[in-house]
mmCIF file of C-alpha atoms in Angstrom:
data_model
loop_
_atom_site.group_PDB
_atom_site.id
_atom_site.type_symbol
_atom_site.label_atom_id
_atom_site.label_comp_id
_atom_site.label_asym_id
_atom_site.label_seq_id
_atom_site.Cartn_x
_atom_site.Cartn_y
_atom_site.Cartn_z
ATOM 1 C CA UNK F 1 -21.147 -56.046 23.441
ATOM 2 C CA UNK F 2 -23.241 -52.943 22.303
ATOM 3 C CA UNK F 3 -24.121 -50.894 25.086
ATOM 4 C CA UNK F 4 -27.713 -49.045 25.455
ATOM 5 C CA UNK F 5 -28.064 -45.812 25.093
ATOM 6 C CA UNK F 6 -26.229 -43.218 26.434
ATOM 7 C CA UNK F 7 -23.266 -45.444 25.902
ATOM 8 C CA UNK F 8 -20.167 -44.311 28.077
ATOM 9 C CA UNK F 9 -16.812 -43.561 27.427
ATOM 10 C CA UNK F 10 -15.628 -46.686 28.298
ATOM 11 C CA UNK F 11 -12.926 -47.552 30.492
ATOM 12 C CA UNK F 12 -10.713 -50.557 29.873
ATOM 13 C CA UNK F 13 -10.716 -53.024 32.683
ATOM 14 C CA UNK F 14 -13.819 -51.630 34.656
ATOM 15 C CA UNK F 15 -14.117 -53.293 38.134
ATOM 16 C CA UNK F 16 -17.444 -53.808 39.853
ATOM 17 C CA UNK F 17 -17.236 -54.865 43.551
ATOM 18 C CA UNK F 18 -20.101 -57.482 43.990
ATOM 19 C CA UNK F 19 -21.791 -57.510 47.493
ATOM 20 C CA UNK F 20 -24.541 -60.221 47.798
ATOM 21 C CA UNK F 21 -26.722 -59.007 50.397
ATOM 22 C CA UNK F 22 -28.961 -59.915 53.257
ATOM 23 C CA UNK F 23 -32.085 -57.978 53.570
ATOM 24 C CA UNK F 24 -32.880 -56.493 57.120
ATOM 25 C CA UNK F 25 -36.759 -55.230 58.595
ATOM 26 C CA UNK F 26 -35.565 -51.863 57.726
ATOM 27 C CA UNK F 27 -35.073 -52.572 53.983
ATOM 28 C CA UNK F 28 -38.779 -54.035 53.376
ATOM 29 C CA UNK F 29 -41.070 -50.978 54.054
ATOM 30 C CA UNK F 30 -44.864 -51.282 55.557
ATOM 31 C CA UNK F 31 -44.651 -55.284 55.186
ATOM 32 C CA UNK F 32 -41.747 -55.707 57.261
ATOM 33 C CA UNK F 33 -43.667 -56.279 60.780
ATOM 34 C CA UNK F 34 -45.489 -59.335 58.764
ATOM 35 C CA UNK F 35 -42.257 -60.820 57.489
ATOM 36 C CA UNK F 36 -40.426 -60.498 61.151
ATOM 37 C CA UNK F 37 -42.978 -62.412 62.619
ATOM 38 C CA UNK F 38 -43.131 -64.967 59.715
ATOM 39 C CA UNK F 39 -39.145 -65.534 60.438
ATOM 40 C CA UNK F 40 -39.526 -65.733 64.398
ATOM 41 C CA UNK F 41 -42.517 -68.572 63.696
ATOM 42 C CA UNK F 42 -40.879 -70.531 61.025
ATOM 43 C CA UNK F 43 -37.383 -70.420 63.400
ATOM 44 C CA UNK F 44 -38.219 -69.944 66.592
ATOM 45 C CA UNK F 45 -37.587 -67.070 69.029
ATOM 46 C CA UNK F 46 -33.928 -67.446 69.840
ATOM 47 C CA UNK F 47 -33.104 -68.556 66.523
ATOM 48 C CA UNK F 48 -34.484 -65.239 64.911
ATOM 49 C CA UNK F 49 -32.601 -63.395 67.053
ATOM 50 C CA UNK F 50 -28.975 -65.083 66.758
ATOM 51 C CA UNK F 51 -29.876 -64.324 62.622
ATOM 52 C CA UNK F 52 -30.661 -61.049 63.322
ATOM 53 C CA UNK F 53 -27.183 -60.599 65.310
ATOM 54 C CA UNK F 54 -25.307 -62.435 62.431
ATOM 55 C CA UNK F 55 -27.002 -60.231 60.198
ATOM 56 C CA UNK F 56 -25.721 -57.075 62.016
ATOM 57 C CA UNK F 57 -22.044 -58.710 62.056
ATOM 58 C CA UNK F 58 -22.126 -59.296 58.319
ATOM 59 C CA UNK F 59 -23.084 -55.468 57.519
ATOM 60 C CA UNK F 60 -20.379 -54.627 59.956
ATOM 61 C CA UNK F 61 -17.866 -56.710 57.870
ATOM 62 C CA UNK F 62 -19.022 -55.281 54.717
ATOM 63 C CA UNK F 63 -18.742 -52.058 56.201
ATOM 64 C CA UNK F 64 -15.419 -52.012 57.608
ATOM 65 C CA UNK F 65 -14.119 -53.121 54.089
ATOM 66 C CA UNK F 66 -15.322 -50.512 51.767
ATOM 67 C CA UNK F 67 -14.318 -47.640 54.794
ATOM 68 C CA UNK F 68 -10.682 -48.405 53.733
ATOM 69 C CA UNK F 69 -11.413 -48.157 50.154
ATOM 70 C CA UNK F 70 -11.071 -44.555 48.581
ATOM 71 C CA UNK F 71 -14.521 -44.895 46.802
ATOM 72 C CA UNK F 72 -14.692 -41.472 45.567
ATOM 73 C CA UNK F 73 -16.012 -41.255 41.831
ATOM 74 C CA UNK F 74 -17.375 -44.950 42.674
ATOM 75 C CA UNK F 75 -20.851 -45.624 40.969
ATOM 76 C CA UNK F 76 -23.289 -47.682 43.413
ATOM 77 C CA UNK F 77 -25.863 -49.887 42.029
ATOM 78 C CA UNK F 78 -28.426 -50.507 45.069
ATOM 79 C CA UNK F 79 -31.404 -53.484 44.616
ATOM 80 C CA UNK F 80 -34.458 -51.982 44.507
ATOM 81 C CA UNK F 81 -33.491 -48.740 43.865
ATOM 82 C CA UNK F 82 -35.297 -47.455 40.763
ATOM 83 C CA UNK F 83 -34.160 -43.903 40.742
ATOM 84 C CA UNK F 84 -30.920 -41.310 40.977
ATOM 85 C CA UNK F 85 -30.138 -38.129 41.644
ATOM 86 C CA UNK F 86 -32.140 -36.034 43.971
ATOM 87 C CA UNK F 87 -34.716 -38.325 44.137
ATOM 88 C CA UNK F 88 -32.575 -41.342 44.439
ATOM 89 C CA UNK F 89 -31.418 -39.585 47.215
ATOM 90 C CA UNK F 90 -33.880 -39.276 49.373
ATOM 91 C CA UNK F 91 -34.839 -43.112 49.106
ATOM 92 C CA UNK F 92 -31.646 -43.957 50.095
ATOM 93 C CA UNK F 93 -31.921 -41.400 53.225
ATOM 94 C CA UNK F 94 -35.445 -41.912 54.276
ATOM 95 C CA UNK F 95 -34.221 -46.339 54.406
ATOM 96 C CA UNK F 96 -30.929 -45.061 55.908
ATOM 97 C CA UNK F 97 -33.070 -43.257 58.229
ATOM 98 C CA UNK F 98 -34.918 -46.557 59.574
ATOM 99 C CA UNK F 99 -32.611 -48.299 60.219
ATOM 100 C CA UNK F 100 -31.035 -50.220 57.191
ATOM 101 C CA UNK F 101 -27.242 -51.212 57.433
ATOM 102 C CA UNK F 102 -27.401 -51.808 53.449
ATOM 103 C CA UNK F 103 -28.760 -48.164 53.011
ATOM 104 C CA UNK F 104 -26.724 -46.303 55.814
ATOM 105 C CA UNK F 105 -23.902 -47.633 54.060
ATOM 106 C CA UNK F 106 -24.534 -46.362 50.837
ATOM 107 C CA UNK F 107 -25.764 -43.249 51.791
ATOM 108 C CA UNK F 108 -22.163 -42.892 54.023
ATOM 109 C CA UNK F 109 -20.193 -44.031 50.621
ATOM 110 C CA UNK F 110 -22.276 -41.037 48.735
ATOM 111 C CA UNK F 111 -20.528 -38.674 51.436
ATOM 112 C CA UNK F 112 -17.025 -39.970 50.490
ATOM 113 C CA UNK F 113 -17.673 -39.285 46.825
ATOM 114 C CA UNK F 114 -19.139 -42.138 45.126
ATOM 115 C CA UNK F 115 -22.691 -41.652 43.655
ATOM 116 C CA UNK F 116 -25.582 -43.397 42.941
ATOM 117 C CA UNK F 117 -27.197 -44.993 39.690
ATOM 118 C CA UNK F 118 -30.494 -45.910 38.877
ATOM 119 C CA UNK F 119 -30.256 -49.905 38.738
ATOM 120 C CA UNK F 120 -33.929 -50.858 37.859
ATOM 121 C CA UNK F 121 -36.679 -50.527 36.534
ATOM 122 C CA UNK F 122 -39.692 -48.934 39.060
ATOM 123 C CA UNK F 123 -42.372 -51.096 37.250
ATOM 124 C CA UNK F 124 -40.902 -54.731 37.605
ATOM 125 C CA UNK F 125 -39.902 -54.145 41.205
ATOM 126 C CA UNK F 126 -43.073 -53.190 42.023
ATOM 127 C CA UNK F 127 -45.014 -56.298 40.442
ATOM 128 C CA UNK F 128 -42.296 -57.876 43.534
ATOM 129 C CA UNK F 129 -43.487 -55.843 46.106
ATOM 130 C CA UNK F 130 -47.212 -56.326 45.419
ATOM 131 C CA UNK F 131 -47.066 -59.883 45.200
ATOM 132 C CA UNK F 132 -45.158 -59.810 49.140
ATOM 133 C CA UNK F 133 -47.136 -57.487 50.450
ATOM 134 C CA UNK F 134 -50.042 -59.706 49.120
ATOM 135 C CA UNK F 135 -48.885 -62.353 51.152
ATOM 136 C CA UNK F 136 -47.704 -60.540 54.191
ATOM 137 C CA UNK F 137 -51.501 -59.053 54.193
ATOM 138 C CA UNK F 138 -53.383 -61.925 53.973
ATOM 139 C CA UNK F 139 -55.672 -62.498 56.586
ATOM 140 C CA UNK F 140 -56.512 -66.070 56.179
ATOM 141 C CA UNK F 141 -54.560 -69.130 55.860
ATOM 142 C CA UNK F 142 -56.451 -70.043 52.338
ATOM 143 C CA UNK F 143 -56.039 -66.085 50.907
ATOM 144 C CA UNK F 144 -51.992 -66.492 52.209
ATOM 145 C CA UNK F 145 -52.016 -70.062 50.112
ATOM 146 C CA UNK F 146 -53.693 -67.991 46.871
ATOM 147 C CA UNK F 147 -51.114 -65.411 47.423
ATOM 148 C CA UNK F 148 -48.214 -67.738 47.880
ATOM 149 C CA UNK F 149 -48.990 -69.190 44.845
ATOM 150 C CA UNK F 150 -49.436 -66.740 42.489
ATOM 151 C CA UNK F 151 -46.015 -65.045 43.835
ATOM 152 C CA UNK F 152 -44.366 -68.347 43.136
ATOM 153 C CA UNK F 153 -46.057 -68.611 39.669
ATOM 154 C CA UNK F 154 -43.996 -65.052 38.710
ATOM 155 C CA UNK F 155 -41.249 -64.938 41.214
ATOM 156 C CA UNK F 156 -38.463 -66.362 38.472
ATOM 157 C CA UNK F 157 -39.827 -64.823 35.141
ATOM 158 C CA UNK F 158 -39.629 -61.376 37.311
ATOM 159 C CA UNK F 159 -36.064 -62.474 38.702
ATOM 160 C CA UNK F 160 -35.094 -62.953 35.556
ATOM 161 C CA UNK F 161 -36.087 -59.494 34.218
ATOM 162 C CA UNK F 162 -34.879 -57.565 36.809
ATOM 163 C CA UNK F 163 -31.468 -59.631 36.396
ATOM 164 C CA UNK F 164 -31.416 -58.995 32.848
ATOM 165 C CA UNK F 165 -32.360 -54.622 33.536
ATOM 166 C CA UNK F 166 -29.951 -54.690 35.975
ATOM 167 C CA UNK F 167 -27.048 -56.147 33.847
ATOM 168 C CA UNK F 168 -27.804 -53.792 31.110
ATOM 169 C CA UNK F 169 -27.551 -51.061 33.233
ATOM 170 C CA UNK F 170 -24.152 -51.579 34.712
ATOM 171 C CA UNK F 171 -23.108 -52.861 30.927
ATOM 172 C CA UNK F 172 -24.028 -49.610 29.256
ATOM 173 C CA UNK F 173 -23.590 -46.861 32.369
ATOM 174 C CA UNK F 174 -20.289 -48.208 34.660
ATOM 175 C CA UNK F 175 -17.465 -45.706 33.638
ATOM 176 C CA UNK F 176 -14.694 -47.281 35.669
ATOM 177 C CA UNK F 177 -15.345 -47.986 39.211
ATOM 178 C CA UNK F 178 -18.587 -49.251 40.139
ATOM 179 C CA UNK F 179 -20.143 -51.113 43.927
ATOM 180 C CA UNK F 180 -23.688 -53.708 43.272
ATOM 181 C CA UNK F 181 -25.578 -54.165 46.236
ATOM 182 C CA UNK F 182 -27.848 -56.866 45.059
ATOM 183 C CA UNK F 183 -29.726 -60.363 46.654
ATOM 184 C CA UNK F 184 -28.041 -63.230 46.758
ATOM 185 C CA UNK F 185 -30.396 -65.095 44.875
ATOM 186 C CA UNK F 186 -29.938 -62.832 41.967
ATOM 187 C CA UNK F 187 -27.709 -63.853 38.913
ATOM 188 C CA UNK F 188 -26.051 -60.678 37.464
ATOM 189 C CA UNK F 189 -22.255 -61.651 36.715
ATOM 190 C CA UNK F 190 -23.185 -64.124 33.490
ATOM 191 C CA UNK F 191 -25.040 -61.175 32.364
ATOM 192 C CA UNK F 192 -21.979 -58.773 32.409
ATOM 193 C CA UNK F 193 -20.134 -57.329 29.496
ATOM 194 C CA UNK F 194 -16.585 -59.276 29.391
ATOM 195 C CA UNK F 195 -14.242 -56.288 30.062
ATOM 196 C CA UNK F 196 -16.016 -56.009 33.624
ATOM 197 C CA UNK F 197 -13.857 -57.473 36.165
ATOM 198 C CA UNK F 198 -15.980 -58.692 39.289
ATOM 199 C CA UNK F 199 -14.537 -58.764 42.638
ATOM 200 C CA UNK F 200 -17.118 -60.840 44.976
ATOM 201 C CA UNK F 201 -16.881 -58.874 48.365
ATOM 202 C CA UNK F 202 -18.664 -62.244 49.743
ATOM 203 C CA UNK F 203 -19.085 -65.287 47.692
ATOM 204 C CA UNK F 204 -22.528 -65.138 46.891
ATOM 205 C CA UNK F 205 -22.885 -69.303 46.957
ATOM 206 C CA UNK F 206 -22.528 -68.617 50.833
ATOM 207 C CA UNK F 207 -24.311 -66.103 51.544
ATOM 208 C CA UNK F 208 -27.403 -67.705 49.358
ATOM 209 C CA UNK F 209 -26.607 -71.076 50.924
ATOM 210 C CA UNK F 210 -26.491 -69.576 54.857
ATOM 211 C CA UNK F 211 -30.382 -68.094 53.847
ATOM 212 C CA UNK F 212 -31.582 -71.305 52.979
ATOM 213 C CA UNK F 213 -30.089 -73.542 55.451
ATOM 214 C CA UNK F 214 -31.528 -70.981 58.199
ATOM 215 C CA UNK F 215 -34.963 -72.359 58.204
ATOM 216 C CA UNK F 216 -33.976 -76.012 57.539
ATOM 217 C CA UNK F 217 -33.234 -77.285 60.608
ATOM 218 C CA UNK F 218 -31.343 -80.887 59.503
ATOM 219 C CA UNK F 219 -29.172 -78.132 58.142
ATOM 220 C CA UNK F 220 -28.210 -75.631 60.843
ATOM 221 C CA UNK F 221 -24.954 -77.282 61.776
ATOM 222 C CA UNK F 222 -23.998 -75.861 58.345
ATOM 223 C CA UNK F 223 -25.803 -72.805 58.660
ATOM 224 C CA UNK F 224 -23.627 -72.235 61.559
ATOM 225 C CA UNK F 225 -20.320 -73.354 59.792
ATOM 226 C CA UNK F 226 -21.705 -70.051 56.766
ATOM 227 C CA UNK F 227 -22.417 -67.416 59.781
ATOM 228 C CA UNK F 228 -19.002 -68.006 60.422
ATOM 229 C CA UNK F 229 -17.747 -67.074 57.038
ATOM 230 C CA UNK F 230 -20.665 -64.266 56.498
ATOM 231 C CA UNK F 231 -18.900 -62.264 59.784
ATOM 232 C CA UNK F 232 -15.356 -62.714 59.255
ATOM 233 C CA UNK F 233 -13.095 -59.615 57.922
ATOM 234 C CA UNK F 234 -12.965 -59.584 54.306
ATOM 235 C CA UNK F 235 -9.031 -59.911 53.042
#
């Protein structure tokens, strides 16, 4: 596979650790008061919060693993993040600095050496952010229905391209070592060049799986079964 410009030196048998994530309130910016109270109407109350305590568990997990990694020269590929170096740098910080378990754990990996990459591209994630913020803002039930759709209409065509920037960024920049923090509804490991080896910190079937059968409630015996697996220890 011919990598984009500036190609690396490349590395034979580069390893990427895969972490399919779970979003928190601290990742989503000004629309995250909207969203919270979406998820504590659609599930209920005590519902929300048991998530929200299963959430914390599964960053703790994640955490615990990569603190007995030696992840110094590591590259870090963060969703959403649309920028590096000094700049990138202060994203990560300012999220860290809210409250985000994804971002406080990339910024701590950053202090043990690793470094961070820019892993999209600023103009398709922000056709994603206006189209949930338009939702989130709407301020009646037929503007949230016009908004709903619409975000529907592009959600997968902008999926898609960010999946596609994302893969060509790790293709043609990952030297050796590399960490993707990424949604679980993303698909990024067909996309990969072959001499990548991808370890899956948490199978990302799961974790995709747990987020769906949350707010279905014929399903939450499962759910419950995947919150299990989502806060064990990783091996």
């Amino acid at each position: 596979m011919r990598c984009p410009e500036p190609c690396p030196e490349l590395v034979e048998g580069r390893r990427l650790f895969y972490v399919p994530i779970i979003h928190t309130s601290a990742d989503l910016g000004s629309v995250a008061p909207q969203l919270e109270e979406k998820g504590r109407a659609m599930s209920g109350e005590e519902a929300w919060d048991r998530h929200k305590r299963i959430v914390a568990r599964f960053w703790e997990a994640i955490g615990q693993y990569f603190n007995a990694l030696d992840v110094n020269g590591y590259q870090i590929y963060q969703d959403g993040l649309a920028a590096e170096g000094a700049l990138g740098m202060r994203i990560v910080e300012d999220t860290a600095s809210r409250g985000s378990p994804n971002y406080q754990l990339v910024k701590s990996l950053v202090e043990r050496g690793a470094r961070i990459v820019k892993t999209e591209d600023v103009s398709t994630v922000l056709k994603e952010v206006e189209g949930i913020k338009a939702i989130a803002n709407a301020r009646t039930l037929a503007g949230r229905s016009w908004a709903v759709l619409k975000y529907e209409r592009m959600k997968r065509k902008l999926l898609e391209e960010r999946d596609r920037y994302i893969a060509r960024r790790i293709n043609g920049t990952l030297k050796q070592n590399g960490i993707l923090f990424i949604g679980a509804f993303h698909s990024i490991i067909p996309r990969l060049a072959e001499d990548i080896q991808v370890e899956e910190v948490k199978a990302r079937e799961k974790v995709a799986e747990y987020q769906k059968s949350f707010f279905q409630p014929h399903k939450h015996a499962r759910a419950e079964q995947l919150a299990a697996y989502l806060t064990g220890a990783i091996e």
